[in-house]
PDB file of C-alpha atoms in Angstrom:
ATOM      1  CA  MET E   1     -12.279 -62.966 -59.992  1.00  0.00           C
ATOM      2  CA  ASP E   2     -15.365 -60.938 -59.143  1.00  0.00           C
ATOM      3  CA  PHE E   3     -14.630 -57.308 -58.374  1.00  0.00           C
ATOM      4  CA  GLY E   4     -17.955 -55.834 -59.449  1.00  0.00           C
ATOM      5  CA  LEU E   5     -17.075 -55.151 -63.067  1.00  0.00           C
ATOM      6  CA  ARG E   6     -20.167 -53.845 -64.882  1.00  0.00           C
ATOM      7  CA  LYS E   7     -18.807 -52.937 -68.292  1.00  0.00           C
ATOM      8  CA  ILE E   8     -15.734 -52.158 -70.357  1.00  0.00           C
ATOM      9  CA  SER E   9     -15.776 -49.443 -72.995  1.00  0.00           C
ATOM     10  CA  THR E  10     -13.107 -48.863 -75.631  1.00  0.00           C
ATOM     11  CA  PHE E  11     -12.410 -45.743 -77.654  1.00  0.00           C
ATOM     12  CA  VAL E  12     -10.214 -45.351 -80.714  1.00  0.00           C
ATOM     13  CA  GLU E  13      -9.473 -41.982 -82.268  1.00  0.00           C
ATOM     14  CA  GLU E  14      -7.394 -41.310 -85.382  1.00  0.00           C
ATOM     15  CA  THR E  15      -6.474 -37.757 -86.370  1.00  0.00           C
ATOM     16  CA  PHE E  16      -5.451 -37.213 -89.983  1.00  0.00           C
ATOM     17  CA  ILE E  17      -5.468 -33.412 -90.249  1.00  0.00           C
ATOM     18  CA  GLU E  18      -4.543 -30.880 -87.576  1.00  0.00           C
ATOM     19  CA  GLY E  19      -4.470 -27.132 -88.088  1.00  0.00           C
ATOM     20  CA  GLY E  20      -5.523 -27.597 -91.707  1.00  0.00           C
ATOM     21  CA  LYS E  21      -2.394 -29.639 -92.477  1.00  0.00           C
ATOM     22  CA  ALA E  22      -2.238 -33.399 -93.006  1.00  0.00           C
ATOM     23  CA  ALA E  23      -0.224 -35.339 -90.436  1.00  0.00           C
ATOM     24  CA  ASP E  24       2.806 -37.242 -91.726  1.00  0.00           C
ATOM     25  CA  LYS E  25       1.311 -40.236 -89.943  1.00  0.00           C
ATOM     26  CA  PRO E  26      -2.180 -40.412 -88.393  1.00  0.00           C
ATOM     27  CA  VAL E  27      -2.209 -39.875 -84.641  1.00  0.00           C
ATOM     28  CA  ARG E  28      -3.976 -42.878 -83.104  1.00  0.00           C
ATOM     29  CA  MET E  29      -5.186 -42.907 -79.504  1.00  0.00           C
ATOM     30  CA  VAL E  30      -6.794 -45.839 -77.700  1.00  0.00           C
ATOM     31  CA  ILE E  31      -8.595 -45.793 -74.346  1.00  0.00           C
ATOM     32  CA  VAL E  32      -9.928 -48.792 -72.451  1.00  0.00           C
ATOM     33  CA  ALA E  33     -12.223 -47.935 -69.530  1.00  0.00           C
ATOM     34  CA  ALA E  34     -13.689 -50.245 -66.894  1.00  0.00           C
ATOM     35  CA  VAL E  35     -16.774 -49.400 -64.857  1.00  0.00           C
ATOM     36  CA  LEU E  36     -17.024 -51.233 -61.552  1.00  0.00           C
ATOM     37  CA  ARG E  37     -18.812 -51.069 -58.241  1.00  0.00           C
ATOM     38  CA  ASN E  38     -17.022 -48.778 -55.794  1.00  0.00           C
ATOM     39  CA  PRO E  39     -15.741 -51.333 -53.238  1.00  0.00           C
ATOM     40  CA  TRP E  40     -16.027 -48.756 -50.435  1.00  0.00           C
ATOM     41  CA  ALA E  41     -19.525 -47.530 -51.321  1.00  0.00           C
ATOM     42  CA  GLY E  42     -22.006 -47.415 -48.454  1.00  0.00           C
ATOM     43  CA  GLN E  43     -19.392 -47.999 -45.744  1.00  0.00           C
ATOM     44  CA  GLY E  44     -18.948 -44.426 -44.564  1.00  0.00           C
ATOM     45  CA  PHE E  45     -15.376 -43.260 -44.082  1.00  0.00           C
ATOM     46  CA  VAL E  46     -12.993 -46.211 -44.554  1.00  0.00           C
ATOM     47  CA  GLU E  47      -9.575 -45.640 -42.998  1.00  0.00           C
ATOM     48  CA  ASN E  48      -7.735 -48.571 -44.562  1.00  0.00           C
ATOM     49  CA  LEU E  49      -8.240 -48.841 -48.329  1.00  0.00           C
ATOM     50  CA  ARG E  50      -5.386 -51.293 -48.817  1.00  0.00           C
ATOM     51  CA  PRO E  51      -7.256 -54.637 -48.648  1.00  0.00           C
ATOM     52  CA  GLU E  52      -9.523 -53.699 -51.568  1.00  0.00           C
ATOM     53  CA  ILE E  53      -6.620 -52.157 -53.502  1.00  0.00           C
ATOM     54  CA  LEU E  54      -4.735 -55.440 -53.220  1.00  0.00           C
ATOM     55  CA  ARG E  55      -7.821 -57.441 -54.176  1.00  0.00           C
ATOM     56  CA  ILE E  56      -8.852 -55.390 -57.207  1.00  0.00           C
ATOM     57  CA  ALA E  57      -6.010 -53.316 -58.689  1.00  0.00           C
ATOM     58  CA  PRO E  58      -3.798 -56.134 -60.057  1.00  0.00           C
ATOM     59  CA  HIS E  59      -6.706 -57.877 -61.804  1.00  0.00           C
ATOM     60  CA  LEU E  60      -7.980 -54.587 -63.191  1.00  0.00           C
ATOM     61  CA  GLY E  61      -4.507 -53.687 -64.462  1.00  0.00           C
ATOM     62  CA  ILE E  62      -4.143 -57.035 -66.211  1.00  0.00           C
ATOM     63  CA  GLU E  63      -7.585 -56.884 -67.818  1.00  0.00           C
ATOM     64  CA  LEU E  64      -7.271 -53.319 -69.122  1.00  0.00           C
ATOM     65  CA  THR E  65      -3.716 -53.852 -70.370  1.00  0.00           C
ATOM     66  CA  LYS E  66      -4.662 -57.035 -72.201  1.00  0.00           C
ATOM     67  CA  ARG E  67      -7.474 -55.242 -73.997  1.00  0.00           C
ATOM     68  CA  LEU E  68      -5.438 -52.144 -74.838  1.00  0.00           C
ATOM     69  CA  VAL E  69      -2.493 -54.008 -76.369  1.00  0.00           C
ATOM     70  CA  ALA E  70      -4.964 -56.041 -78.438  1.00  0.00           C
ATOM     71  CA  LEU E  71      -6.041 -52.724 -80.017  1.00  0.00           C
ATOM     72  CA  MET E  72      -2.590 -51.113 -80.110  1.00  0.00           C
ATOM     73  CA  PRO E  73       0.338 -53.547 -80.013  1.00  0.00           C
ATOM     74  CA  ALA E  74       2.856 -52.765 -77.275  1.00  0.00           C
ATOM     75  CA  GLU E  75       5.654 -51.928 -79.700  1.00  0.00           C
ATOM     76  CA  GLN E  76       3.518 -49.152 -81.240  1.00  0.00           C
ATOM     77  CA  VAL E  77       2.843 -47.356 -77.942  1.00  0.00           C
ATOM     78  CA  GLU E  78       4.822 -44.114 -77.615  1.00  0.00           C
ATOM     79  CA  ALA E  79       2.778 -42.260 -74.961  1.00  0.00           C
ATOM     80  CA  TYR E  80       0.530 -43.426 -72.151  1.00  0.00           C
ATOM     81  CA  GLY E  81      -1.582 -42.383 -69.200  1.00  0.00           C
ATOM     82  CA  LYS E  82      -4.412 -43.323 -66.859  1.00  0.00           C
ATOM     83  CA  ALA E  83      -7.559 -41.835 -65.356  1.00  0.00           C
ATOM     84  CA  ALA E  84     -10.136 -42.629 -62.712  1.00  0.00           C
ATOM     85  CA  ALA E  85     -13.459 -41.040 -61.820  1.00  0.00           C
ATOM     86  CA  VAL E  86     -15.545 -41.922 -58.801  1.00  0.00           C
ATOM     87  CA  GLY E  87     -19.310 -41.443 -58.726  1.00  0.00           C
ATOM     88  CA  THR E  88     -20.955 -38.741 -56.660  1.00  0.00           C
ATOM     89  CA  ASN E  89     -21.352 -40.904 -53.534  1.00  0.00           C
ATOM     90  CA  GLY E  90     -17.652 -41.756 -53.388  1.00  0.00           C
ATOM     91  CA  GLU E  91     -14.454 -40.010 -52.412  1.00  0.00           C
ATOM     92  CA  ILE E  92     -11.843 -38.919 -54.925  1.00  0.00           C
ATOM     93  CA  GLU E  93      -9.514 -41.048 -52.793  1.00  0.00           C
ATOM     94  CA  HIS E  94     -11.482 -44.103 -53.960  1.00  0.00           C
ATOM     95  CA  ALA E  95     -10.702 -43.285 -57.612  1.00  0.00           C
ATOM     96  CA  SER E  96      -7.083 -42.579 -56.719  1.00  0.00           C
ATOM     97  CA  ALA E  97      -6.728 -45.808 -54.762  1.00  0.00           C
ATOM     98  CA  LEU E  98      -7.277 -48.086 -57.736  1.00  0.00           C
ATOM     99  CA  ILE E  99      -4.825 -46.363 -60.100  1.00  0.00           C
ATOM    100  CA  HIS E 100      -2.098 -45.030 -57.787  1.00  0.00           C
ATOM    101  CA  THR E 101      -0.518 -48.346 -56.965  1.00  0.00           C
ATOM    102  CA  LEU E 102       2.277 -50.136 -58.777  1.00  0.00           C
ATOM    103  CA  ARG E 103       0.068 -53.216 -58.663  1.00  0.00           C
ATOM    104  CA  PHE E 104      -2.102 -51.476 -61.279  1.00  0.00           C
ATOM    105  CA  GLY E 105       0.308 -49.289 -63.233  1.00  0.00           C
ATOM    106  CA  ASN E 106       3.161 -51.751 -63.581  1.00  0.00           C
ATOM    107  CA  MET E 107       0.983 -54.124 -65.594  1.00  0.00           C
ATOM    108  CA  PHE E 108       0.625 -51.505 -68.317  1.00  0.00           C
ATOM    109  CA  ARG E 109       4.107 -50.003 -67.998  1.00  0.00           C
ATOM    110  CA  ASP E 110       5.831 -53.389 -68.218  1.00  0.00           C
ATOM    111  CA  ALA E 111       3.706 -54.556 -71.145  1.00  0.00           C
ATOM    112  CA  VAL E 112       4.685 -51.558 -73.297  1.00  0.00           C
ATOM    113  CA  LYS E 113       8.268 -51.354 -71.965  1.00  0.00           C
ATOM    114  CA  GLY E 114       7.716 -47.941 -70.443  1.00  0.00           C
ATOM    115  CA  THR E 115       9.921 -46.382 -67.785  1.00  0.00           C
ATOM    116  CA  ALA E 116       8.119 -43.094 -67.078  1.00  0.00           C
ATOM    117  CA  TYR E 117       5.329 -42.675 -64.561  1.00  0.00           C
ATOM    118  CA  LEU E 118       1.809 -42.828 -65.980  1.00  0.00           C
ATOM    119  CA  SER E 119       0.373 -39.346 -66.298  1.00  0.00           C
ATOM    120  CA  PHE E 120      -3.053 -39.248 -64.635  1.00  0.00           C
ATOM    121  CA  THR E 121      -6.277 -37.621 -63.591  1.00  0.00           C
ATOM    122  CA  ASN E 122      -8.467 -38.619 -60.667  1.00  0.00           C
ATOM    123  CA  THR E 123     -11.768 -36.908 -60.081  1.00  0.00           C
ATOM    124  CA  ARG E 124     -15.438 -37.189 -59.097  1.00  0.00           C
ATOM    125  CA  ASN E 125     -18.024 -37.043 -61.867  1.00  0.00           C
ATOM    126  CA  ALA E 126     -21.614 -37.713 -62.783  1.00  0.00           C
ATOM    127  CA  PRO E 127     -22.565 -40.269 -65.445  1.00  0.00           C
ATOM    128  CA  GLY E 128     -21.710 -39.188 -68.963  1.00  0.00           C
ATOM    129  CA  ALA E 129     -19.278 -36.442 -67.945  1.00  0.00           C
ATOM    130  CA  LEU E 130     -16.448 -35.699 -70.342  1.00  0.00           C
ATOM    131  CA  LEU E 131     -13.274 -37.203 -68.905  1.00  0.00           C
ATOM    132  CA  SER E 132      -9.694 -36.332 -69.765  1.00  0.00           C
ATOM    133  CA  LEU E 133      -6.841 -38.816 -69.841  1.00  0.00           C
ATOM    134  CA  PRO E 134      -3.439 -37.095 -70.084  1.00  0.00           C
ATOM    135  CA  MET E 135      -0.425 -38.848 -71.569  1.00  0.00           C
ATOM    136  CA  ILE E 136       3.331 -38.386 -71.675  1.00  0.00           C
ATOM    137  CA  HIS E 137       6.069 -40.219 -73.578  1.00  0.00           C
ATOM    138  CA  LYS E 138       6.526 -43.663 -72.077  1.00  0.00           C
ATOM    139  CA  SER E 139      10.239 -43.147 -71.373  1.00  0.00           C
ATOM    140  CA  GLU E 140      11.139 -39.469 -71.958  1.00  0.00           C
ATOM    141  CA  THR E 141       9.161 -37.346 -69.499  1.00  0.00           C
ATOM    142  CA  GLY E 142      10.371 -34.017 -70.905  1.00  0.00           C
ATOM    143  CA  LYS E 143       9.421 -34.798 -74.506  1.00  0.00           C
ATOM    144  CA  ARG E 144       6.692 -32.204 -75.012  1.00  0.00           C
ATOM    145  CA  SER E 145       5.726 -33.551 -78.439  1.00  0.00           C
ATOM    146  CA  HIS E 146       4.046 -36.394 -76.554  1.00  0.00           C
ATOM    147  CA  PHE E 147       2.147 -34.272 -74.019  1.00  0.00           C
ATOM    148  CA  LEU E 148      -1.283 -35.426 -75.167  1.00  0.00           C
ATOM    149  CA  THR E 149      -4.821 -35.583 -73.809  1.00  0.00           C
ATOM    150  CA  ALA E 150      -7.545 -37.987 -74.868  1.00  0.00           C
ATOM    151  CA  ASN E 151     -11.144 -37.050 -74.058  1.00  0.00           C
ATOM    152  CA  PHE E 152     -13.881 -39.638 -73.680  1.00  0.00           C
ATOM    153  CA  GLN E 153     -17.191 -40.268 -71.977  1.00  0.00           C
ATOM    154  CA  VAL E 154     -19.296 -43.233 -70.945  1.00  0.00           C
ATOM    155  CA  PRO E 155     -22.972 -42.185 -71.067  1.00  0.00           C
ATOM    156  CA  ASP E 156     -24.113 -44.167 -68.021  1.00  0.00           C
ATOM    157  CA  ALA E 157     -20.983 -44.081 -65.870  1.00  0.00           C
ATOM    158  CA  PRO E 158     -19.801 -43.638 -63.273  1.00  0.00           C
ATOM    159  CA  ALA E 159     -23.042 -44.142 -61.353  1.00  0.00           C
ATOM    160  CA  ALA E 160     -23.102 -42.727 -57.828  1.00  0.00           C
ATOM    161  CA  ASP E 161     -21.710 -45.941 -56.313  1.00  0.00           C
ATOM    162  CA  GLU E 162     -19.233 -46.775 -59.085  1.00  0.00           C
ATOM    163  CA  VAL E 163     -15.663 -46.081 -60.142  1.00  0.00           C
ATOM    164  CA  LEU E 164     -14.528 -45.687 -63.740  1.00  0.00           C
ATOM    165  CA  VAL E 165     -10.891 -46.624 -64.343  1.00  0.00           C
ATOM    166  CA  ALA E 166      -9.145 -46.140 -67.700  1.00  0.00           C
ATOM    167  CA  ILE E 167      -5.777 -46.459 -69.389  1.00  0.00           C
ATOM    168  CA  GLY E 168      -4.828 -44.847 -72.663  1.00  0.00           C
ATOM    169  CA  ALA E 169      -2.064 -44.926 -75.239  1.00  0.00           C
ATOM    170  CA  CYS E 170      -0.961 -43.091 -78.367  1.00  0.00           C
ATOM    171  CA  ASP E 171       1.264 -44.330 -81.175  1.00  0.00           C
ATOM    172  CA  ASN E 172       2.645 -40.921 -82.114  1.00  0.00           C
ATOM    173  CA  SER E 173       3.328 -37.389 -80.998  1.00  0.00           C
ATOM    174  CA  ARG E 174       0.901 -34.549 -81.662  1.00  0.00           C
ATOM    175  CA  ALA E 175       0.460 -34.145 -85.418  1.00  0.00           C
ATOM    176  CA  HIS E 176       2.739 -31.120 -85.826  1.00  0.00           C
ATOM    177  CA  PRO E 177       4.802 -30.609 -82.638  1.00  0.00           C
ATOM    178  CA  ARG E 178       6.730 -27.354 -82.637  1.00  0.00           C
ATOM    179  CA  LEU E 179       7.645 -26.883 -78.959  1.00  0.00           C
ATOM    180  CA  ALA E 180      11.097 -27.325 -77.450  1.00  0.00           C
ATOM    181  CA  ASP E 181      11.548 -30.196 -75.020  1.00  0.00           C
ATOM    182  CA  ARG E 182      11.614 -29.398 -71.326  1.00  0.00           C
ATOM    183  CA  PHE E 183      15.312 -30.228 -71.152  1.00  0.00           C
ATOM    184  CA  GLN E 184      16.137 -27.741 -73.903  1.00  0.00           C
ATOM    185  CA  ASP E 185      14.347 -25.047 -71.913  1.00  0.00           C
ATOM    186  CA  MET E 186      16.323 -26.000 -68.810  1.00  0.00           C
ATOM    187  CA  ASP E 187      19.641 -25.794 -70.690  1.00  0.00           C
ATOM    188  CA  GLU E 188      18.736 -22.427 -72.213  1.00  0.00           C
ATOM    189  CA  MET E 189      17.658 -20.995 -68.855  1.00  0.00           C
ATOM    190  CA  LYS E 190      20.854 -22.244 -67.215  1.00  0.00           C
ATOM    191  CA  GLN E 191      22.910 -20.546 -69.946  1.00  0.00           C
ATOM    192  CA  GLU E 192      20.940 -17.329 -69.492  1.00  0.00           C
ATOM    193  CA  LEU E 193      21.680 -17.339 -65.750  1.00  0.00           C
ATOM    194  CA  GLU E 194      25.359 -18.029 -66.312  1.00  0.00           C
ATOM    195  CA  ASN E 195      25.582 -15.203 -68.879  1.00  0.00           C
ATOM    196  CA  ALA E 196      23.625 -12.679 -66.794  1.00  0.00           C
TER     197      ALA E 196
END
């Protein structure tokens, strides 16, 4: 299926020491990023993005997921997220369109048996810009130990008429998490109100 795919870049990062202290287990993050022609480039304002979403997003989701789980098996994934950046001649809505559809996200979510939404960024950037891909725990959205961000860049992408789409995963929490979960905060604040 031809959807203007120019390249795929993969990034693997392993952190062994954080804050001067060795991690109990290395924190491993994997990102797989696709660079493709912006399907709406050169058309002016396009009201209905849906036909291209339906044509591209499922195939893109399958391809990126297949490559990511080859680098990090599904059973090892604890946190996940996604990101998209459109080139300078596109709309941020073009980046959003390809990742904010279940036809893209469900491929990844189902493969790693996740239940949480995929944390995300969508932006406009020049080639080589540093991109951030946020992650949360794949099934416990309030688990702050797994609030993670992977940074990456592709030197020649996205070009002005391209979109860069990425998914990312981590097999661990931050190296030394010491923050209460969101739900613990909520319980404590409720108790404080009741005791006030």
